[in-house]
Coordinates of C-alpha atoms in Angstrom, one line a residue:
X10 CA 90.6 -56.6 -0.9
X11 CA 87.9 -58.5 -2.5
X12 CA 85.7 -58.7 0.7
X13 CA 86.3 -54.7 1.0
X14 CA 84.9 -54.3 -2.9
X15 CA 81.9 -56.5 -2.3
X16 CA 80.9 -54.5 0.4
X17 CA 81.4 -51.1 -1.1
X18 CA 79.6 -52.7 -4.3
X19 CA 76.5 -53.7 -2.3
X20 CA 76.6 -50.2 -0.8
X21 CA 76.8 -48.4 -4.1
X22 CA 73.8 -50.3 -5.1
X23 CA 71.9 -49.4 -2.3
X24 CA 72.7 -46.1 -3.1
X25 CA 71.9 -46.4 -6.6
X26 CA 68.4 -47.7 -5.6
X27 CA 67.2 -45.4 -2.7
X28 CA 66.5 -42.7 -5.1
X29 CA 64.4 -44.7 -7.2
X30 CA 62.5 -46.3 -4.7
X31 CA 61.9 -42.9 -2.9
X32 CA 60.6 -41.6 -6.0
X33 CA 58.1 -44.7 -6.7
X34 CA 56.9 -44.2 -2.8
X35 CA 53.3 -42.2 -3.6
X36 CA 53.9 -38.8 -1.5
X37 CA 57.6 -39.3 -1.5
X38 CA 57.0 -39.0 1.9
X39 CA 60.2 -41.0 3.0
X40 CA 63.7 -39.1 2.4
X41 CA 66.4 -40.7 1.0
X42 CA 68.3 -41.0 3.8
X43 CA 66.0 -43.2 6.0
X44 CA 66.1 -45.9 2.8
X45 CA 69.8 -45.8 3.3
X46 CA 70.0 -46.3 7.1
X47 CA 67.1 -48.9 6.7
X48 CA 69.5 -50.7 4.3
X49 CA 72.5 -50.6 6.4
X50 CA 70.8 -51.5 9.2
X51 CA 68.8 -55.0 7.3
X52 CA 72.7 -55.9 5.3
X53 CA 75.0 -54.7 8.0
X54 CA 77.0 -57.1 10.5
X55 CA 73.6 -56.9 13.0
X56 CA 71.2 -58.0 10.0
X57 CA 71.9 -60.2 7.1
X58 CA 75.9 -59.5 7.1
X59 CA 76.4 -58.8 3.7
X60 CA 78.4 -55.5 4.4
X61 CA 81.6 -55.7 6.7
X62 CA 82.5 -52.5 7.9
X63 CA 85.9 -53.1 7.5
X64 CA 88.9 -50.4 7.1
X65 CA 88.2 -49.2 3.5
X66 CA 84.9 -48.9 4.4
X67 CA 85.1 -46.8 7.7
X68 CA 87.9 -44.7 5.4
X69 CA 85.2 -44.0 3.2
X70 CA 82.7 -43.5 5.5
X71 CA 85.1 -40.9 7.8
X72 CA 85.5 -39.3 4.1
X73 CA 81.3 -39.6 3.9
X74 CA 80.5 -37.4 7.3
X75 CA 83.4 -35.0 6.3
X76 CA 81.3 -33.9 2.8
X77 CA 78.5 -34.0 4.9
X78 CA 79.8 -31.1 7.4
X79 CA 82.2 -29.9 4.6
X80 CA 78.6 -29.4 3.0
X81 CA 76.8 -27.9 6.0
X82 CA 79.2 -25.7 6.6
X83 CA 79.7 -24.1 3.5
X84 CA 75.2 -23.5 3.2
X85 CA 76.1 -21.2 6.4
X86 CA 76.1 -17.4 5.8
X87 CA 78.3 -16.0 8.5
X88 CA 76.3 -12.7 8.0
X89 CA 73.2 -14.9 8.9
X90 CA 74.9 -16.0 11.9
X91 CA 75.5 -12.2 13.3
X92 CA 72.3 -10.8 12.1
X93 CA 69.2 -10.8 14.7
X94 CA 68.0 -14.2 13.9
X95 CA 71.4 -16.1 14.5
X96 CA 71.4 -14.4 17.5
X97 CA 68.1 -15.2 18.4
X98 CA 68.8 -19.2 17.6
X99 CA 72.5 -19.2 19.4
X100 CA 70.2 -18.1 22.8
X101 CA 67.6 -20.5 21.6
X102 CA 70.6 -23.3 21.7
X103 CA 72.2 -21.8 24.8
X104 CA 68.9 -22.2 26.4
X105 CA 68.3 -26.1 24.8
X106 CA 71.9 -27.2 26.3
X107 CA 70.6 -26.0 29.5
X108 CA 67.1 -27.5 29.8
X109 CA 69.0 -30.8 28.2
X110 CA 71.4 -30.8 31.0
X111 CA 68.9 -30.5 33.8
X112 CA 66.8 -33.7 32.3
X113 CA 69.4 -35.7 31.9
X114 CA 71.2 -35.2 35.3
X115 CA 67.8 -35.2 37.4
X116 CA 65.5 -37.2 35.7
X117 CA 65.4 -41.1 37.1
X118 CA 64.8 -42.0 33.9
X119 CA 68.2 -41.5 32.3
X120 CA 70.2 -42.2 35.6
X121 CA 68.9 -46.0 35.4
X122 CA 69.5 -46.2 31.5
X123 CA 73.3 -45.5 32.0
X124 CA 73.0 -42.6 29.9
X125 CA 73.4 -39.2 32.2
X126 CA 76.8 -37.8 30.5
X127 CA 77.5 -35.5 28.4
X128 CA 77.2 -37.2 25.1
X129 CA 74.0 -37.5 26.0
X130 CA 72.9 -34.2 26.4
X131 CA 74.8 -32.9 23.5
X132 CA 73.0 -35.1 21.4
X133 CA 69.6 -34.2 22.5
X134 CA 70.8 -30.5 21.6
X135 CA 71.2 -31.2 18.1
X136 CA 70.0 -30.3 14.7
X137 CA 71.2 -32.3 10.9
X138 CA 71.1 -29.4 9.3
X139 CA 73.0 -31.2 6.5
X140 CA 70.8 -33.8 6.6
X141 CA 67.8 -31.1 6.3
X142 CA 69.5 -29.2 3.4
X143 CA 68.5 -32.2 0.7
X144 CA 65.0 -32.2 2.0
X145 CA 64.6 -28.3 2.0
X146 CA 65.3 -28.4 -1.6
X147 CA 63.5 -30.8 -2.6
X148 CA 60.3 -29.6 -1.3
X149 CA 61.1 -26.0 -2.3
X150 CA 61.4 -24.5 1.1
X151 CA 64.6 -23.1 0.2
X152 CA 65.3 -19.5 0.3
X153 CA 61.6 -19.2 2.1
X154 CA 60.9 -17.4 5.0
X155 CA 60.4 -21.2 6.8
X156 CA 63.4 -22.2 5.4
X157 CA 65.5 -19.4 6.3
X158 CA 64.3 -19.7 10.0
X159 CA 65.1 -23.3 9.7
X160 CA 68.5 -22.7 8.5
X161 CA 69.0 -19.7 11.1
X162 CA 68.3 -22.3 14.0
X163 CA 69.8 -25.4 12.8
X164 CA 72.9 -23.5 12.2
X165 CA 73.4 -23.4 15.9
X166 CA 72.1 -26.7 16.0
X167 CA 74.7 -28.1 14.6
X168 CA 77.9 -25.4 15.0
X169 CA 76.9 -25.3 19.1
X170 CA 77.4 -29.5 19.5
X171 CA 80.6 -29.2 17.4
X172 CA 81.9 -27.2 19.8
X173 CA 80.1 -28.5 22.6
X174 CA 81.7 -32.2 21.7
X175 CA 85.6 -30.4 21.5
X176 CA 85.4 -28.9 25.1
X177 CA 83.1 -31.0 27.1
X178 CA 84.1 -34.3 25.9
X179 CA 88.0 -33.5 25.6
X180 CA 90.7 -35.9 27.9
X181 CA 92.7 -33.1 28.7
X182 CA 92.1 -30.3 31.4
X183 CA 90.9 -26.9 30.5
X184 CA 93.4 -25.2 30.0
X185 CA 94.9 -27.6 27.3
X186 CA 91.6 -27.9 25.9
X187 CA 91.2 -24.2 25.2
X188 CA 95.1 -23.9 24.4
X189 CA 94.4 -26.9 21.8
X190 CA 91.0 -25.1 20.4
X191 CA 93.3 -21.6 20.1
X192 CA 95.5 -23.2 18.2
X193 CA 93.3 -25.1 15.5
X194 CA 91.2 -22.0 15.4
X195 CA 94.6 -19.9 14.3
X196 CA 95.5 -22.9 11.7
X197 CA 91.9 -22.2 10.3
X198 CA 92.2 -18.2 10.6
X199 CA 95.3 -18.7 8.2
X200 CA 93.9 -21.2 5.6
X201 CA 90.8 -18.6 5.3
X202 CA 93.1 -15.4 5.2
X203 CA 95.7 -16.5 2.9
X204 CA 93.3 -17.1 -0.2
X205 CA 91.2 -14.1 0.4
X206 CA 94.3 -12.1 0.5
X207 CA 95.2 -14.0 -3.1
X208 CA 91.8 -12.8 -4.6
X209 CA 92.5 -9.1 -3.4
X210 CA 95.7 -8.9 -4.8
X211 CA 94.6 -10.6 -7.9
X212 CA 97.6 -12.9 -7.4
X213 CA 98.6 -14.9 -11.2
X214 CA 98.8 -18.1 -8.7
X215 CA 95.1 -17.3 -8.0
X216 CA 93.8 -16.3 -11.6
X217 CA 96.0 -19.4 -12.6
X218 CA 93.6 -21.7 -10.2
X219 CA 90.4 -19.8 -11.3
X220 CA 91.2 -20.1 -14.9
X221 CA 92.0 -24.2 -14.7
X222 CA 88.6 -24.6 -12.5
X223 CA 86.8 -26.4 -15.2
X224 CA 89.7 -27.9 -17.5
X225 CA 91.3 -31.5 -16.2
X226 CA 93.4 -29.8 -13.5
X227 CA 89.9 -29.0 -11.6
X228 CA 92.1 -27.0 -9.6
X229 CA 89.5 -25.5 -7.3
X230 CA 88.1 -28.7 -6.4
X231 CA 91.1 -30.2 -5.4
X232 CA 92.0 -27.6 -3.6
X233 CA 88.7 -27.5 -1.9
X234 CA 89.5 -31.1 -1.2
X235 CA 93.1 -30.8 0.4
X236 CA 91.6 -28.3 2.7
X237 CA 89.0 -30.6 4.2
X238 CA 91.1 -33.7 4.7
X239 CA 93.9 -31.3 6.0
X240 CA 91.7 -30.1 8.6
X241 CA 90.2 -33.3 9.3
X242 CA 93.6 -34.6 10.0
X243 CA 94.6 -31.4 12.3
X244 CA 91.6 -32.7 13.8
X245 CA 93.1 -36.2 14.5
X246 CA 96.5 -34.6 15.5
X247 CA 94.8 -32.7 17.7
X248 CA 92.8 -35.5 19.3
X249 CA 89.7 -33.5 18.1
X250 CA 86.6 -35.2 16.4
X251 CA 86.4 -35.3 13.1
X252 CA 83.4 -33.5 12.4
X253 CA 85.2 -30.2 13.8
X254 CA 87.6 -29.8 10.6
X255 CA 85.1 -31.1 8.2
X256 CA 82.2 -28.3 9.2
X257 CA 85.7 -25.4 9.8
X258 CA 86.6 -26.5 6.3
X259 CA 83.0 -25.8 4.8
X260 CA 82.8 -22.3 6.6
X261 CA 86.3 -21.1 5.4
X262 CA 85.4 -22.0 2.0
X263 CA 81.8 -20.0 2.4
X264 CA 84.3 -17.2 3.6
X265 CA 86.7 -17.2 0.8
X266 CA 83.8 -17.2 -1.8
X267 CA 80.9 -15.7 0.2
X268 CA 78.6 -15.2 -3.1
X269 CA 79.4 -19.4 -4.1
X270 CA 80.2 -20.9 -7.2
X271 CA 77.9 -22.7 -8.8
X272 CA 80.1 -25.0 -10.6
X273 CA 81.9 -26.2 -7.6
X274 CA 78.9 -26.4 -5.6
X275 CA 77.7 -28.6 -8.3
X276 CA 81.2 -31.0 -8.3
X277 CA 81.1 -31.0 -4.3
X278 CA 77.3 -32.2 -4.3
X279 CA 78.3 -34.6 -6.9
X280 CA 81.4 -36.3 -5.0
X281 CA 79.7 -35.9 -1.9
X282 CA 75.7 -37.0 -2.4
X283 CA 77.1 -38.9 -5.8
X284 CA 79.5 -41.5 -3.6
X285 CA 80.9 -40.4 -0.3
X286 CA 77.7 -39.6 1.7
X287 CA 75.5 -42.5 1.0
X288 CA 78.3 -44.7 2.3
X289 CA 78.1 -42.7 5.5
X290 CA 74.6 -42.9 5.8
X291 CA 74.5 -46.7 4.8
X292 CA 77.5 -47.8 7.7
X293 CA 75.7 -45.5 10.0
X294 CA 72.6 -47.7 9.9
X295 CA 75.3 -50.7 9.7
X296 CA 76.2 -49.5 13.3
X297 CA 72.7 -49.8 14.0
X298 CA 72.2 -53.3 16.4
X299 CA 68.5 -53.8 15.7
X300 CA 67.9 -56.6 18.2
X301 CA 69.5 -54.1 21.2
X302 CA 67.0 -51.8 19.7
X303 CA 64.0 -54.0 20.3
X304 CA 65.4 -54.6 23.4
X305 CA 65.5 -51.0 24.7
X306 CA 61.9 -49.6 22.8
X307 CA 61.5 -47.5 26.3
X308 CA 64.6 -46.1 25.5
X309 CA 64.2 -45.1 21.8
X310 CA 60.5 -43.8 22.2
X311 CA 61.8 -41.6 25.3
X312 CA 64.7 -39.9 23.4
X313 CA 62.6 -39.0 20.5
X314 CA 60.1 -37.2 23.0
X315 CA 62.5 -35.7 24.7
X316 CA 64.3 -34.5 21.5
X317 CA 60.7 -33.2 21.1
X318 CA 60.6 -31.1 24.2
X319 CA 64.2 -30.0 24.6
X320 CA 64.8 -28.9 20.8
X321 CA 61.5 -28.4 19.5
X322 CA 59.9 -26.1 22.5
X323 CA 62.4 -23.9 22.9
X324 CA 62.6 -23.1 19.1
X325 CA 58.9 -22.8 18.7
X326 CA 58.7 -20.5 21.8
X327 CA 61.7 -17.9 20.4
X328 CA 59.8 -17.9 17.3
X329 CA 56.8 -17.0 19.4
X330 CA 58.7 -13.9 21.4
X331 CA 60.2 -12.9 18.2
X332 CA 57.0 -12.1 15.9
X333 CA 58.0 -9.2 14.8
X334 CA 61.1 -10.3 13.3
X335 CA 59.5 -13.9 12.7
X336 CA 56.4 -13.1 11.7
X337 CA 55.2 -17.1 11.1
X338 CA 51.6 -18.5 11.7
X339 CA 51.4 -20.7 14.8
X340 CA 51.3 -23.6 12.2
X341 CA 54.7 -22.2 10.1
X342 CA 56.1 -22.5 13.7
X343 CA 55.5 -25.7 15.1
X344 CA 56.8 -26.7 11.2
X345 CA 60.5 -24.8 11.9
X346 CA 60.8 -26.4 15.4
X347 CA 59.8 -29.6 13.8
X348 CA 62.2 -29.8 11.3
X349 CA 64.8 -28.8 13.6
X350 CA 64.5 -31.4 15.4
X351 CA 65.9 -34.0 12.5
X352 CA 69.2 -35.1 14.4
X353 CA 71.5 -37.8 13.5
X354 CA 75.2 -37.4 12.2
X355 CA 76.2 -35.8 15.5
X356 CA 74.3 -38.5 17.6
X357 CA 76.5 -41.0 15.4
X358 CA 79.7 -38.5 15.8
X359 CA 79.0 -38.0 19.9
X360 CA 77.9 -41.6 20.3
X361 CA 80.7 -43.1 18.7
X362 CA 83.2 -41.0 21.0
X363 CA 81.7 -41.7 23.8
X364 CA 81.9 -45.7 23.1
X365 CA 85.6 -45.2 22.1
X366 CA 86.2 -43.5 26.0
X367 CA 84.2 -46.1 27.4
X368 CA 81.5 -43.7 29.0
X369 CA 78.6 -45.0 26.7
X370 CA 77.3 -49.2 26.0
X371 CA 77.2 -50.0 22.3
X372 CA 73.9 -51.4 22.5
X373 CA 72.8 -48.0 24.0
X374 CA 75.0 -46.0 21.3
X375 CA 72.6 -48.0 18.9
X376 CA 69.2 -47.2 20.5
X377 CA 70.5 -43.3 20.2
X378 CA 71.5 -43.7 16.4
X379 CA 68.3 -45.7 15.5
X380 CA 66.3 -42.9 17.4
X381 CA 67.9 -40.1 15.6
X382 CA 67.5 -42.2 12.2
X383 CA 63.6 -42.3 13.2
X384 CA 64.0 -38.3 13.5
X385 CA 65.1 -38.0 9.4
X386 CA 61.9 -39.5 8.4
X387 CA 59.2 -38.3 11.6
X388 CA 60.3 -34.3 11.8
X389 CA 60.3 -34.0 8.0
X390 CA 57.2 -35.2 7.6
X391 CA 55.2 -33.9 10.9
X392 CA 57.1 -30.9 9.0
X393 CA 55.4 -31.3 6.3
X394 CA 52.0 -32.2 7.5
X395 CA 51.9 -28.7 9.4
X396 CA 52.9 -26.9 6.3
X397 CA 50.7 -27.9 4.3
X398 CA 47.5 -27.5 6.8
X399 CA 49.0 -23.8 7.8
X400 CA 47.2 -22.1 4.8
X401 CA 44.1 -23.8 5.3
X402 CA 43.9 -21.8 8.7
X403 CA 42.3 -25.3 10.2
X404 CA 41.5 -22.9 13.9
X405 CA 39.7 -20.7 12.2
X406 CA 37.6 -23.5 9.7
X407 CA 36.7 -25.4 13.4
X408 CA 35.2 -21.8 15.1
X409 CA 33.3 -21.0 11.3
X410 CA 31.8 -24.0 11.8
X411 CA 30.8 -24.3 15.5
X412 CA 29.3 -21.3 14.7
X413 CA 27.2 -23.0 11.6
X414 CA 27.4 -26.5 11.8
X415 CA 24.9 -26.7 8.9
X416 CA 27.9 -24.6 6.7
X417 CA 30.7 -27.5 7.2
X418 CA 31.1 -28.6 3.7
X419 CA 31.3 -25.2 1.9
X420 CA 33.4 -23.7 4.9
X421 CA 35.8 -26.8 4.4
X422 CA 35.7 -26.0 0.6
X423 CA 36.2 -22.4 1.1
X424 CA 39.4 -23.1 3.3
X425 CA 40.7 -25.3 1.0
X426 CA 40.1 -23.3 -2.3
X427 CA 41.7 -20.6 -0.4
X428 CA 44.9 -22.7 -0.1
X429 CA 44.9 -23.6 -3.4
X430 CA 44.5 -19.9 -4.6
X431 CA 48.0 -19.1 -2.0
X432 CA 49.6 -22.2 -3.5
X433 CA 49.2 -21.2 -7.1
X434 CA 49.9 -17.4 -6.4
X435 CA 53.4 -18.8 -5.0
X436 CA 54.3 -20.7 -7.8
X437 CA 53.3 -17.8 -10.0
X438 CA 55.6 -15.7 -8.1
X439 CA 58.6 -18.0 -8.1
X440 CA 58.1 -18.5 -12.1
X441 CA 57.4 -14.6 -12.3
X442 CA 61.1 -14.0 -10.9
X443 CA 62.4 -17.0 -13.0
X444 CA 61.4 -15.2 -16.1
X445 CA 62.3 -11.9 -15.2
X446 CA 65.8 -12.4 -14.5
X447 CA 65.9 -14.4 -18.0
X448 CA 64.9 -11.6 -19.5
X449 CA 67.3 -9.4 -18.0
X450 CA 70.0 -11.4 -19.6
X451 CA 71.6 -9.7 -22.9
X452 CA 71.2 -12.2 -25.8
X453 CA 69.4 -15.2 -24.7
X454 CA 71.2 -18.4 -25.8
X455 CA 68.6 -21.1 -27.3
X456 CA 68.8 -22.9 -24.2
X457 CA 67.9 -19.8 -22.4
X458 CA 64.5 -18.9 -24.6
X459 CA 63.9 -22.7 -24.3
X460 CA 63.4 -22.0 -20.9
X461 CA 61.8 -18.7 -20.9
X462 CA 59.5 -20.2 -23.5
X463 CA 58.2 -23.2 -20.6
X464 CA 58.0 -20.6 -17.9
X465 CA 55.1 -18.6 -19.6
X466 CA 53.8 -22.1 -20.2
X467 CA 53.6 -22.5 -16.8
X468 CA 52.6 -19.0 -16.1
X469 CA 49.5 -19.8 -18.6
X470 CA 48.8 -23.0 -17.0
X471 CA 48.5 -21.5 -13.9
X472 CA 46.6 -18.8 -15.1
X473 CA 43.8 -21.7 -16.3
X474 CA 43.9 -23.5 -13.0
X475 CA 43.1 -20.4 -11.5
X476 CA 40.3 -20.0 -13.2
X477 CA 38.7 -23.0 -12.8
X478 CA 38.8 -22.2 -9.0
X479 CA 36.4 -19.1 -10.1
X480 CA 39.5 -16.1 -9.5
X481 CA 40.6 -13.6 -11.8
X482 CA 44.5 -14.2 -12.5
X483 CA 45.2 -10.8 -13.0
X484 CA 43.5 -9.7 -9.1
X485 CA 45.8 -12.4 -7.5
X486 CA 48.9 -10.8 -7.4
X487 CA 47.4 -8.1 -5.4
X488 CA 46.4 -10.5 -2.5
X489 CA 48.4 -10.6 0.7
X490 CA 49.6 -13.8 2.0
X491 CA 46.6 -14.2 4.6
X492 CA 44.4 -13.1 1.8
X493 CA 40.2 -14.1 3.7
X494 CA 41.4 -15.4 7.0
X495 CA 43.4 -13.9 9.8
X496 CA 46.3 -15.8 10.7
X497 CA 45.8 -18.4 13.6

């Protein structure tokens, strides 16, 4: 026991540091997550072998990835998933598995790595969007028209390997598989019906639960609780992986309350990104055999391209074909299909089976994890990088000034100046709608005129930055998005 709680201590402070040292990073261009993988990798059993991952800590760490896909599956909207664009990104997916498929069996390349199964190719079909969720908040993309087509394709990026991983890499024959699959789906069907039937009928077991939510009971949460490590262990009864319950758990509970709750959003986040989920991500860089890595760098840099090619493309060209619906810059584009690329719990999930059965080498399971580990910290940023040059319209600043090469510096200046202008006009829309839903509140607490109070600060403040770029604060609410220069 004492070996188990020096290892969970050193793993807790890991956690307990990442954050900070993210924060100190100028840029905070590095997520969170690759600090933790970095860390499990360097203290694991393959570097300095201060953490054993022994069986508390892969407990813990089965309990991590659960939150994680408990998590994802509760951000996604099933009315998202049926609408045009989850359409659009289940083809786009359909399309991926295919071209993934094709590489892997036919390309020489793979053949003479040992790595031309299955588990391959569903891993090169993947996207974390749990993993991206953290990041999309934190740099405000959230509830944007990037983020939203991030979200709309990542769903399927990471629902279509689920599924992928309980069919294609099942022991037993079709028929069992699919008889297996019916009946976990009818297990889920009746833990989704049976509370939504509750809150119809206004059941006094269900205003009971509702009313003891926030009191010591926490009834809701540990509810919410039982019904992710009940499904995770159908999963296990059912020789399923893991992930499959976690992620069913997190879209009944998006189905029984389909508008959220803020409050136990706010308890899951906290049990989840507070404790369980760090210790996922820090074993899964653990896992991590940085010497087989070294040994392999053909390896690591080739699945990272082709994650590249077989993700990114297709989602950048369905974005393309779908400009009416999606209508992105080239630049808001190649930012989507770059963030959808992020992959890594289901290359730990699918790698992992696959070792278990015997069909993939360790060493090569580790060059796949460290490659998606790479992806959390290259898409985000390449991400970022592209969104943050799209409103500088950089095409159209090249052809300005092969036309007047004399003009560069105030053509630069101009494009820039013009991005500042769409940054600020954002940020005055976002506080806009922050204040005018304030004020559509009947009595205003102090806490809530506190706030309205620092959101016409801001409004003011943004009003004098504006200014100082020459523009009249009052004219830029008028200005469309592509307000000087056509889009490229």
């Amino acid at each position: 026991m004492t070996q188990e709680l020096v290892s969970l201590t050193i793993i807790m402070a890991v956690a307990a540091v990442s954050p900070i040292v993210a924060q100190l990073i100028p840029g905070r261009f590095i997520p969170q997550t690759v600090l933790l993988l970095a860390a499990g990798a360097a203290l694991g059993p393959y570097g300095l072998g201060v953490i054993e991952v022994n069986d508390a800590v892969k407990l813990l760490n089965e309990l991590g990835m659960a939150f994680l896909f408990l998590l994802a599956g509760y951000e996604i909207d099933p009315k998202r998933l049926a609408g045009h664009q989850g359409k659009v990104g289940l083809l786009t997916w359909g399309i991926t598995l295919g071209l993934a498929w094709l590489v892997v069996t036919f390309l020489p390349f793979f053949t003479k790595q040992g790595i031309n199964g299955i588990a391959t190719v569903i891993a090169l079909t993947t996207t974390a969007l749990g993993t991206l969720m953290p990041i999309l908040k934190e740099r405000s993309l959230e509830g944007t028209p990037i983020g939203d087509a991030i979200i709309s394709y990542g769903t399927w990026g990471e629902l279509g390997p689920i599924l992928a991983m309980a069919i294609l890499l099942s022991t037993r024959t079709g028929w069992q598989t699919m008889l297996v699959l019916g009946a976990f789906l009818a297990i889920c069907l009746l833990c989704a019906m049976l509370p939504t039937k509750a809150l119809k009928t206004g059941h006094r077991l269900y205003r009971f639960l509702t009313e003891n939510a926030n009191t010591s009971s926490q009834t809701l949460m540990r509810l919410t609780t039982f019904l992710l490590i009940f499904l995770v262990t159908i999963s296990a009864l059912f020789e399923l992986d893991a992930v499959l319950g976690a992620f069913a758990a997190g879209f009944i509970l998006r189905y029984i309350i389909p508008d959220g709750s803020k409050s136990l959003e706010m308890k899951l986040e906290g049990v989840g990104y507070g404790f369980l989920i760090p210790v996922f991500f820090v074993v899964s860089g653990a896992a991590i055999n940085v010497r087989a890595v070294a040994g392999r760098p053909a390896l690591l840099v080739a699945f990272i391209v082709m994650l590249m090619l077989i993700r990114a493309v297709p989602v950048y060209v369905a974005l393309s074909l779908d400009k009416r619906e999606n209508p992105l810059s080239s630049h808001h584009r190649v930012t989507v299909a770059l963030y959808c690329t992020t992959a890594l719990p289901i290359i730990v999930a699918v790698t992992s089976l696959a070792v278990k059965v015997g069909t993939m080498q360790s060493d090569t399971a580790s060059t796949l994890v460290a490659a998606g580990a790479i992806t959390v910290f290259l898409m985000p940023l390449l991400g970022s990088i592209t969104y943050q040059v799209a409103d500088i319209h950089p095409v159209t600043a090249v052809r300005e000034i092969a036309h007047t090469p004399s003009e560069w510096r105030a053509i630069v200046r101009e494009h820039v100046q013009v991005r500042a202008l769409l940054h600020h006009q954002d940020r005055l829309k976002r506080m806009a709608e922050t204040l005018e839903s304030l004020e559509k509140q009947e009595g205003l607490n102090g806490l809530d005129s506190r706030r309205a109070e620092l959101v016409e600060r801001a409004r003011l403040e943004i009003d004098r930055q504006l200014k100082e770029l020459g523009l009249d604060p009052q004219l830029t609410t008028q200005l469309p998005h592509n307000y000087r220069y056509p889009k490229n």
